[in-house]
Amino acid sequence: MMVPLNHYLIASAVLFVIGLVGVVSRRNALMILLAIELLFNAANLSFVAFARQWGDVHGQVFAFFVITVAAAEVTVGLAIAILLFRGLKSLDAHDASFMKW
Amino acid sequence: MGELVTFYLAAGAMILSALAVIWAKSPVYSLLSLLVTMCCLAVLFVLLGAVFLAALQLLIYAGAILVLFLFVFMLLKLDPATIARARQCAGRWPALLLGGWLLFQLGWILRAVLARGASAQAPVSGTIATVGGAIFHAALLPFELTSLLILAAIIGAVALAQRKHE
């Protein structure tokens, strides 16, 4: 028996909300990056579930691109985190307020 | 029946480990929980017929991205005080409120969408042949642009990491 689409969409929505709560509530920059990964994966799950629903492989192609963009984002994000840690001696997002006006 | 049981096991483990990612005491525990999340997601992809994406998920996420995170964790030598402060939450209740509100909205949209009675099409097999064919025919230009994006990311990361700190 095939698992219906809405099961996947609900799992994806819950995963997205968990990731969002992580992004908003954690202060450590690395934790925020990890929570962003959860957001990417929730979106991917939706893409693949819809790809099966509509019998169209392009949803999976889009998920492939999302994975690529996530890899690029993590590379630059971690480099920025290292730079922040060198400059501020902390990874607290609240300490990095020099771009605030 | 077996598919449904597998789905519930994988999805339940995925959501529990995702919760562990955002509530874990130490960043390394969060990272390991994210690894479990990725593996469960790969199982869900296999259930959806996207075997190529499941392999990519394990290779790129579990293999490359999480190892990159682990390297940075080790590189930064997080002392116990930093880890203790990482545990602190900026605004737990506003975040939970926001999350609950978003979940309510998503549920509302899902109910409206699913009420229209989506009929399932013939399932598509996400093997390397089908996904690769789609990538190299319909999505050829975005695929080539992806290499540009990755090149830019590599140059950016190297340039950022090499910058001398005054």
Tab-separated table of C-alpha atoms in Angstrom:
chain	number	residue	atom	x	y	z
A	1	MET	CA	0.000	0.000	0.000
A	2	MET	CA	1.331	3.396	-1.006
A	3	VAL	CA	1.754	6.033	1.691
A	4	PRO	CA	-0.567	8.948	0.823
A	5	LEU	CA	0.822	12.339	-0.098
A	6	ASN	CA	-0.513	14.172	2.935
A	7	HIS	CA	1.546	12.011	5.305
A	8	TYR	CA	4.700	13.221	3.618
A	9	LEU	CA	3.516	16.818	3.554
A	10	ILE	CA	2.698	16.746	7.261
A	11	ALA	CA	6.122	15.266	8.073
A	12	SER	CA	7.712	17.954	5.916
A	13	ALA	CA	5.722	20.736	7.609
A	14	VAL	CA	6.682	19.487	11.075
A	15	LEU	CA	10.345	19.292	10.066
A	16	PHE	CA	10.190	22.828	8.646
A	17	VAL	CA	8.620	24.206	11.817
A	18	ILE	CA	11.245	22.495	13.990
A	19	GLY	CA	13.955	24.034	11.829
A	20	LEU	CA	12.361	27.468	12.044
A	21	VAL	CA	12.110	27.276	15.831
A	22	GLY	CA	15.787	26.319	15.878
A	23	VAL	CA	16.804	29.248	13.678
A	24	VAL	CA	14.861	31.733	15.761
A	25	SER	CA	15.665	30.434	19.231
A	26	ARG	CA	19.315	29.363	19.125
A	27	ARG	CA	22.051	31.953	19.600
A	28	ASN	CA	25.071	30.001	18.428
A	29	ALA	CA	25.842	30.721	14.768
A	30	LEU	CA	26.699	27.074	14.067
A	31	MET	CA	23.401	25.952	15.585
A	32	ILE	CA	21.586	28.383	13.320
A	33	LEU	CA	23.380	26.895	10.298
A	34	LEU	CA	22.414	23.372	11.412
A	35	ALA	CA	18.780	24.432	11.771
A	36	ILE	CA	18.885	25.939	8.267
A	37	GLU	CA	19.870	22.477	7.029
A	38	LEU	CA	16.639	21.179	8.564
A	39	LEU	CA	14.694	23.796	6.580
A	40	PHE	CA	16.374	22.731	3.330
A	41	ASN	CA	15.552	19.106	3.985
A	42	ALA	CA	11.926	19.808	4.803
A	43	ALA	CA	11.583	21.577	1.449
A	44	ASN	CA	13.326	18.661	-0.284
A	45	LEU	CA	10.910	16.163	1.227
A	46	SER	CA	7.992	18.178	-0.161
A	47	PHE	CA	9.593	18.363	-3.591
A	48	VAL	CA	10.152	14.615	-3.771
A	49	ALA	CA	6.675	13.833	-2.420
A	50	PHE	CA	5.083	16.057	-5.070
A	51	ALA	CA	7.325	14.510	-7.727
A	52	ARG	CA	5.811	11.137	-6.922
A	53	GLN	CA	2.304	12.545	-6.682
A	54	TRP	CA	2.357	14.111	-10.139
A	55	GLY	CA	4.507	11.402	-11.725
A	56	ASP	CA	7.043	14.030	-12.779
A	57	VAL	CA	10.754	13.575	-12.240
A	58	HIS	CA	11.422	17.320	-12.233
A	59	GLY	CA	10.563	17.605	-8.565
A	60	GLN	CA	13.511	15.331	-7.885
A	61	VAL	CA	15.697	17.441	-10.163
A	62	PHE	CA	14.743	20.483	-8.121
A	63	ALA	CA	15.622	18.664	-4.900
A	64	PHE	CA	18.991	17.875	-6.480
A	65	PHE	CA	19.571	21.588	-7.048
A	66	VAL	CA	18.499	22.355	-3.492
A	67	ILE	CA	21.144	19.932	-2.193
A	68	THR	CA	23.755	21.671	-4.367
A	69	VAL	CA	22.783	25.119	-3.118
A	70	ALA	CA	22.818	23.827	0.466
A	71	ALA	CA	26.385	22.599	-0.010
A	72	ALA	CA	27.479	25.996	-1.352
A	73	GLU	CA	25.652	27.794	1.460
A	74	VAL	CA	27.285	25.671	4.148
A	75	THR	CA	30.745	26.259	2.692
A	76	VAL	CA	30.438	30.031	2.789
A	77	GLY	CA	28.458	30.044	6.051
A	78	LEU	CA	31.093	28.033	7.885
A	79	ALA	CA	33.867	30.264	6.523
A	80	ILE	CA	31.984	33.286	7.867
A	81	ALA	CA	31.496	31.501	11.208
A	82	ILE	CA	35.257	30.857	11.463
A	83	LEU	CA	35.925	34.501	10.668
A	84	LEU	CA	33.408	35.632	13.293
A	85	PHE	CA	34.990	33.384	15.889
A	86	ARG	CA	38.454	34.738	15.109
A	87	GLY	CA	37.312	38.319	15.402
A	88	LEU	CA	34.887	38.138	18.296
A	89	LYS	CA	36.137	35.063	20.197
A	90	SER	CA	32.546	33.928	20.331
A	91	LEU	CA	29.936	32.426	18.052
A	92	ASP	CA	27.033	34.163	19.711
A	93	ALA	CA	24.839	35.784	17.089
A	94	HIS	CA	24.072	38.549	19.586
A	95	ASP	CA	27.743	39.528	19.789
A	96	ALA	CA	27.925	40.034	16.049
A	97	SER	CA	26.032	43.293	16.132
A	98	PHE	CA	28.539	45.491	14.275
A	99	MET	CA	26.354	45.519	11.169
A	100	LYS	CA	23.424	46.889	13.161
A	101	TRP	CA	22.699	50.556	12.855
B	1	MET	CA	1.298	-2.317	4.899
B	2	GLY	CA	5.021	-2.707	5.295
B	3	GLU	CA	5.536	0.542	3.456
B	4	LEU	CA	3.252	2.374	5.880
B	5	VAL	CA	5.069	0.922	8.899
B	6	THR	CA	8.437	1.871	7.418
B	7	PHE	CA	7.151	5.382	6.761
B	8	TYR	CA	5.951	5.851	10.334
B	9	LEU	CA	9.173	4.488	11.808
B	10	ALA	CA	11.375	6.663	9.580
B	11	ALA	CA	9.249	9.800	9.900
B	12	GLY	CA	8.958	9.408	13.682
B	13	ALA	CA	12.703	8.937	14.061
B	14	MET	CA	13.280	11.881	11.722
B	15	ILE	CA	11.112	14.243	13.760
B	16	LEU	CA	12.505	13.077	17.110
B	17	SER	CA	16.077	13.514	15.918
B	18	ALA	CA	15.204	16.910	14.429
B	19	LEU	CA	13.930	17.940	17.872
B	20	ALA	CA	17.178	16.660	19.345
B	21	VAL	CA	19.095	18.827	16.851
B	22	ILE	CA	17.631	22.022	18.236
B	23	TRP	CA	17.510	21.036	21.930
B	24	ALA	CA	20.763	19.108	22.367
B	25	LYS	CA	23.216	20.326	25.004
B	26	SER	CA	26.364	20.145	22.954
B	27	PRO	CA	26.810	21.154	19.291
B	28	VAL	CA	28.351	17.755	18.560
B	29	TYR	CA	25.211	15.995	19.803
B	30	SER	CA	23.153	18.282	17.583
B	31	LEU	CA	25.330	17.321	14.651
B	32	LEU	CA	24.966	13.598	15.320
B	33	SER	CA	21.197	14.017	15.615
B	34	LEU	CA	21.207	15.789	12.264
B	35	LEU	CA	23.025	12.765	10.859
B	36	VAL	CA	20.159	10.535	12.067
B	37	THR	CA	17.673	12.970	10.512
B	38	MET	CA	19.462	12.757	7.164
B	39	CYS	CA	19.497	8.955	7.229
B	40	CYS	CA	15.767	8.812	8.029
B	41	LEU	CA	15.118	11.270	5.217
B	42	ALA	CA	17.065	9.017	2.856
B	43	VAL	CA	14.751	6.159	3.875
B	44	LEU	CA	11.741	8.368	3.055
B	45	PHE	CA	13.269	9.191	-0.338
B	46	VAL	CA	13.633	5.478	-1.085
B	47	LEU	CA	9.976	4.983	-0.129
B	48	LEU	CA	9.094	7.764	-2.578
B	49	GLY	CA	11.032	6.019	-5.337
B	50	ALA	CA	13.837	8.573	-5.428
B	51	VAL	CA	16.725	6.187	-4.992
B	52	PHE	CA	19.241	8.493	-6.680
B	53	LEU	CA	18.351	11.353	-4.352
B	54	ALA	CA	18.561	9.044	-1.351
B	55	ALA	CA	22.109	8.132	-2.345
B	56	LEU	CA	22.944	11.800	-2.887
B	57	GLN	CA	21.442	12.654	0.485
B	58	LEU	CA	23.744	10.194	2.208
B	59	LEU	CA	26.802	11.098	0.138
B	60	ILE	CA	26.518	14.879	0.206
B	61	TYR	CA	24.758	15.575	3.489
B	62	ALA	CA	25.992	12.787	5.726
B	63	GLY	CA	29.282	12.415	3.918
B	64	ALA	CA	30.353	15.939	3.059
B	65	ILE	CA	28.319	18.658	4.766
B	66	LEU	CA	28.158	17.118	8.235
B	67	VAL	CA	31.857	16.252	8.144
B	68	LEU	CA	32.531	19.882	7.218
B	69	PHE	CA	30.526	20.970	10.263
B	70	LEU	CA	32.442	18.513	12.433
B	71	PHE	CA	35.764	19.882	11.189
B	72	VAL	CA	34.696	23.407	12.053
B	73	PHE	CA	33.561	22.310	15.521
B	74	MET	CA	36.959	20.794	16.144
B	75	LEU	CA	38.798	23.711	14.572
B	76	LEU	CA	37.092	26.296	16.751
B	77	LYS	CA	37.956	24.435	19.970
B	78	LEU	CA	34.719	25.350	21.692
B	79	ASP	CA	35.449	25.637	25.400
B	80	PRO	CA	32.835	24.528	27.968
B	81	ALA	CA	31.765	28.115	28.642
B	82	THR	CA	30.991	28.660	24.964
B	83	ILE	CA	29.038	25.424	24.835
B	84	ALA	CA	27.105	26.394	27.945
B	85	ARG	CA	26.226	29.689	26.339
B	86	ALA	CA	25.256	27.916	23.135
B	87	ARG	CA	22.595	26.165	25.188
B	88	GLN	CA	20.995	29.480	26.025
B	89	CYS	CA	18.084	30.343	23.867
B	90	ALA	CA	17.426	33.828	22.611
B	91	GLY	CA	13.681	33.684	22.923
B	92	ARG	CA	12.260	30.258	23.502
B	93	TRP	CA	8.635	31.233	23.905
B	94	PRO	CA	8.411	33.676	20.979
B	95	ALA	CA	10.088	31.026	18.817
B	96	LEU	CA	7.654	28.329	19.921
B	97	LEU	CA	4.745	30.715	19.383
B	98	LEU	CA	5.986	31.519	15.884
B	99	GLY	CA	6.473	27.822	15.153
B	100	GLY	CA	3.000	26.925	16.385
B	101	TRP	CA	1.477	29.677	14.307
B	102	LEU	CA	3.332	28.533	11.196
B	103	LEU	CA	2.305	24.920	11.810
B	104	PHE	CA	-1.323	26.033	12.106
B	105	GLN	CA	-1.073	27.944	8.838
B	106	LEU	CA	0.612	25.070	7.029
B	107	GLY	CA	-2.058	22.697	8.297
B	108	TRP	CA	-4.738	25.096	7.073
B	109	ILE	CA	-3.179	25.245	3.595
B	110	LEU	CA	-2.659	21.476	3.473
B	111	ARG	CA	-6.271	20.860	4.373
B	112	ALA	CA	-7.445	23.218	1.648
B	113	VAL	CA	-5.128	21.674	-0.944
B	114	LEU	CA	-5.880	18.065	-0.087
B	115	ALA	CA	-9.623	18.693	-0.002
B	116	ARG	CA	-9.428	19.149	-3.759
B	117	GLY	CA	-8.723	15.451	-4.021
B	118	ALA	CA	-5.389	15.033	-5.738
B	119	SER	CA	-5.362	11.855	-7.777
B	120	ALA	CA	-2.066	10.037	-7.729
B	121	GLN	CA	-0.332	9.649	-11.072
B	122	ALA	CA	1.748	6.686	-12.057
B	123	PRO	CA	4.755	6.743	-9.737
B	124	VAL	CA	7.979	7.828	-11.329
B	125	SER	CA	11.174	5.946	-10.627
B	126	GLY	CA	13.974	8.269	-9.615
B	127	THR	CA	16.853	6.213	-10.878
B	128	ILE	CA	20.069	7.783	-12.098
B	129	ALA	CA	18.889	7.310	-15.693
B	130	THR	CA	15.599	9.191	-15.322
B	131	VAL	CA	16.891	11.969	-13.047
B	132	GLY	CA	20.064	12.360	-15.064
B	133	GLY	CA	18.080	12.484	-18.298
B	134	ALA	CA	15.901	15.254	-16.890
B	135	ILE	CA	18.947	17.155	-15.624
B	136	PHE	CA	20.764	16.994	-18.943
B	137	HIS	CA	17.752	17.807	-21.100
B	138	ALA	CA	15.255	20.110	-19.439
B	139	ALA	CA	17.527	21.512	-16.735
B	140	LEU	CA	20.810	21.685	-18.617
B	141	LEU	CA	21.368	25.434	-18.209
B	142	PRO	CA	20.657	25.480	-14.438
B	143	PHE	CA	22.906	22.459	-14.071
B	144	GLU	CA	25.790	24.210	-15.796
B	145	LEU	CA	25.164	27.356	-13.766
B	146	THR	CA	25.419	25.203	-10.654
B	147	SER	CA	29.113	24.707	-11.401
B	148	LEU	CA	29.509	28.485	-11.431
B	149	LEU	CA	27.759	28.702	-8.064
B	150	ILE	CA	30.016	26.067	-6.553
B	151	LEU	CA	33.091	27.757	-7.972
B	152	ALA	CA	31.987	31.041	-6.435
B	153	ALA	CA	31.370	29.287	-3.100
B	154	ILE	CA	34.839	27.695	-3.149
B	155	ILE	CA	36.567	30.987	-3.971
B	156	GLY	CA	34.488	32.805	-1.362
B	157	ALA	CA	35.240	30.251	1.339
B	158	VAL	CA	38.972	30.259	0.627
B	159	ALA	CA	39.108	34.053	0.463
B	160	LEU	CA	37.176	34.402	3.726
B	161	ALA	CA	39.163	31.776	5.609
B	162	GLN	CA	42.528	33.177	4.505
B	163	ARG	CA	41.791	36.741	5.504
B	164	LYS	CA	44.256	37.943	8.114
B	165	HIS	CA	42.696	39.206	11.263
B	166	GLU	CA	44.096	42.559	12.348
